[in-house]
XYZ file of C-alpha atoms in Angstrom:
193
model
C 92.923 -171.799 94.641
C 89.409 -172.746 93.697
C 88.229 -169.232 94.422
C 90.934 -167.754 92.199
C 89.936 -170.071 89.347
C 86.291 -169.078 89.677
C 87.268 -165.370 89.559
C 89.249 -165.923 86.374
C 86.311 -167.758 84.841
C 83.967 -164.946 85.767
C 86.324 -162.377 84.223
C 86.570 -164.472 81.044
C 82.774 -164.697 80.805
C 82.472 -160.935 81.439
C 84.893 -160.430 78.543
C 82.581 -162.563 76.403
C 79.668 -160.321 77.320
C 77.967 -162.389 80.052
C 75.754 -160.150 82.179
C 75.143 -162.969 84.655
C 78.926 -163.389 85.208
C 79.248 -159.659 85.833
C 76.339 -159.708 88.298
C 77.966 -162.607 90.241
C 81.342 -160.784 90.232
C 79.648 -157.588 91.403
C 77.775 -159.322 94.204
C 80.960 -160.954 95.429
C 83.181 -157.878 95.434
C 80.896 -154.789 95.681
C 80.902 -154.702 99.521
C 84.710 -154.820 99.630
C 85.119 -152.135 96.963
C 82.528 -149.866 98.609
C 84.128 -150.287 102.038
C 87.601 -149.305 100.725
C 86.177 -146.317 98.863
C 84.195 -145.157 101.858
C 87.267 -145.318 104.122
C 89.188 -143.104 101.663
C 86.589 -140.592 100.445
C 84.592 -140.488 103.733
C 81.248 -139.937 101.969
C 78.634 -142.592 101.115
C 77.529 -141.027 97.830
C 81.125 -140.526 96.721
C 81.994 -144.095 97.692
C 79.041 -145.352 95.617
C 80.299 -143.311 92.644
C 83.815 -144.721 93.018
C 82.427 -148.261 93.240
C 80.369 -147.639 90.124
C 83.451 -146.378 88.267
C 85.515 -149.429 89.338
C 82.900 -151.954 88.227
C 82.202 -150.084 85.020
C 85.887 -150.345 84.209
C 85.829 -154.061 85.008
C 82.845 -154.478 82.665
C 84.606 -152.565 79.878
C 88.131 -153.919 80.396
C 87.967 -157.254 82.186
C 91.386 -158.311 80.759
C 93.182 -155.669 82.822
C 93.528 -158.166 85.619
C 96.807 -160.087 85.460
C 96.783 -163.180 87.693
C 100.598 -163.164 87.816
C 100.545 -159.899 89.720
C 98.265 -160.989 92.575
C 94.719 -161.809 93.591
C 91.507 -160.271 92.273
C 90.958 -158.746 95.729
C 94.332 -157.004 95.631
C 93.688 -155.843 92.063
C 90.308 -154.359 93.035
C 91.729 -152.803 96.230
C 94.469 -151.015 94.251
C 92.015 -149.870 91.551
C 89.537 -148.612 94.188
C 92.208 -146.741 96.090
C 93.422 -145.080 92.879
C 89.879 -144.037 91.806
C 89.128 -142.756 95.315
C 92.289 -140.619 95.405
C 91.501 -139.272 91.912
C 88.054 -138.253 93.160
C 89.536 -136.524 96.220
C 92.012 -134.655 93.987
C 89.204 -133.505 91.683
C 87.186 -132.274 94.656
C 90.221 -130.438 96.025
C 90.992 -128.853 92.664
C 87.354 -127.761 92.285
C 87.409 -126.177 95.786
C 90.663 -124.387 95.048
C 89.232 -123.152 91.725
C 86.091 -121.866 93.420
C 88.125 -120.092 96.119
C 90.316 -118.446 93.483
C 87.226 -117.401 91.535
C 85.692 -115.948 94.684
C 88.890 -114.008 95.353
C 88.891 -112.654 91.785
C 85.300 -111.497 92.007
C 85.654 -109.860 95.437
C 84.328 -106.298 95.330
C 86.286 -104.418 97.981
C 87.364 -100.913 97.012
C 91.047 -101.690 97.604
C 90.877 -104.833 95.506
C 89.133 -102.984 92.661
C 91.716 -100.209 92.718
C 94.655 -102.618 92.663
C 93.097 -104.686 89.888
C 92.418 -101.567 87.791
C 95.966 -100.342 88.361
C 97.446 -103.706 87.432
C 95.331 -103.861 84.295
C 96.373 -100.348 83.281
C 100.067 -101.179 83.692
C 99.662 -104.348 81.597
C 97.648 -102.587 78.903
C 100.199 -99.789 78.752
C 103.029 -102.289 78.463
C 101.256 -104.208 75.757
C 100.890 -101.091 73.585
C 104.692 -100.882 73.386
C 105.018 -104.381 71.852
C 105.243 -105.114 68.135
C 101.731 -105.852 66.756
C 102.192 -109.623 66.229
C 103.710 -110.166 69.655
C 100.870 -108.169 71.222
C 98.224 -110.221 69.330
C 99.830 -113.557 70.298
C 100.032 -112.618 73.981
C 96.454 -111.298 74.111
C 95.119 -114.450 72.423
C 97.145 -116.723 74.715
C 96.859 -115.070 78.116
C 93.661 -113.052 77.922
C 91.488 -115.187 75.616
C 92.851 -118.537 76.823
C 93.473 -119.846 73.321
C 95.971 -122.641 72.708
C 99.091 -121.972 70.695
C 97.643 -124.108 67.867
C 94.463 -122.005 67.824
C 96.522 -118.836 67.704
C 98.620 -120.211 64.854
C 95.455 -120.906 62.895
C 93.945 -117.512 63.686
C 97.125 -115.646 62.768
C 97.886 -117.947 59.804
C 101.370 -118.623 61.132
C 103.360 -121.768 61.861
C 103.130 -123.070 65.416
C 106.826 -122.416 66.020
C 106.415 -118.770 65.006
C 103.559 -118.311 67.482
C 105.650 -119.840 70.282
C 108.487 -117.416 69.389
C 106.105 -114.413 69.278
C 104.831 -115.279 72.778
C 108.306 -115.845 74.109
C 109.740 -112.629 72.643
C 106.659 -110.691 73.638
C 107.042 -111.754 77.263
C 110.723 -110.944 77.172
C 109.923 -107.450 75.816
C 107.262 -106.937 78.537
C 109.820 -107.819 81.215
C 112.176 -105.232 79.798
C 109.711 -102.428 80.194
C 110.461 -100.345 83.196
C 106.879 -99.822 84.436
C 106.006 -103.502 84.407
C 109.382 -104.428 85.944
C 108.787 -102.078 88.884
C 105.213 -103.325 89.299
C 106.382 -106.938 89.500
C 109.249 -106.015 91.888
C 106.806 -104.268 94.236
C 105.099 -107.605 94.846
C 108.377 -109.227 95.980
C 108.969 -107.205 99.128
C 110.368 -103.978 100.405
C 113.934 -105.236 100.767
C 114.521 -105.380 97.030
C 113.465 -101.757 96.536
C 116.015 -100.656 99.063
C 118.889 -102.549 97.433
């Protein structure tokens, strides 16, 4: 009980800006936080980064701790686990992104031929769209602009841009060449039906 009261006092003093209180809190709980992070992320540098993030958040938001919901140790353990899992997800997402990028930049002759053929089919299909639908789709899918950015660039309401993209995609699907190209990727059985 005494320990819990001291933790609450430290957090109150941290909220008031006491560097000494933060240092005492850090010394008391840093080994525990680091150990939990290391068990989850499996890397010393990553575990140090997670620990840093956890204590930085304590420094910035010491009132997040609610004594009615449990002990400071449990609070820190949950926070550390959450930050550790976030870091693992970011690493995984970065790895997936790099693998996808590597696949897209692969230079095999077959890959280049298929990519050129796919681009030609899409370009041909786009030329059959009404001008505003074509512009909206190019801005959205090829330039990576948000619908708000497109609305500003085309001087149109956001709802109109959303409709242009939706109708443009619907018109693309209706085009026979693109439809057959997409169906070819789904398997031989569908061509025979």
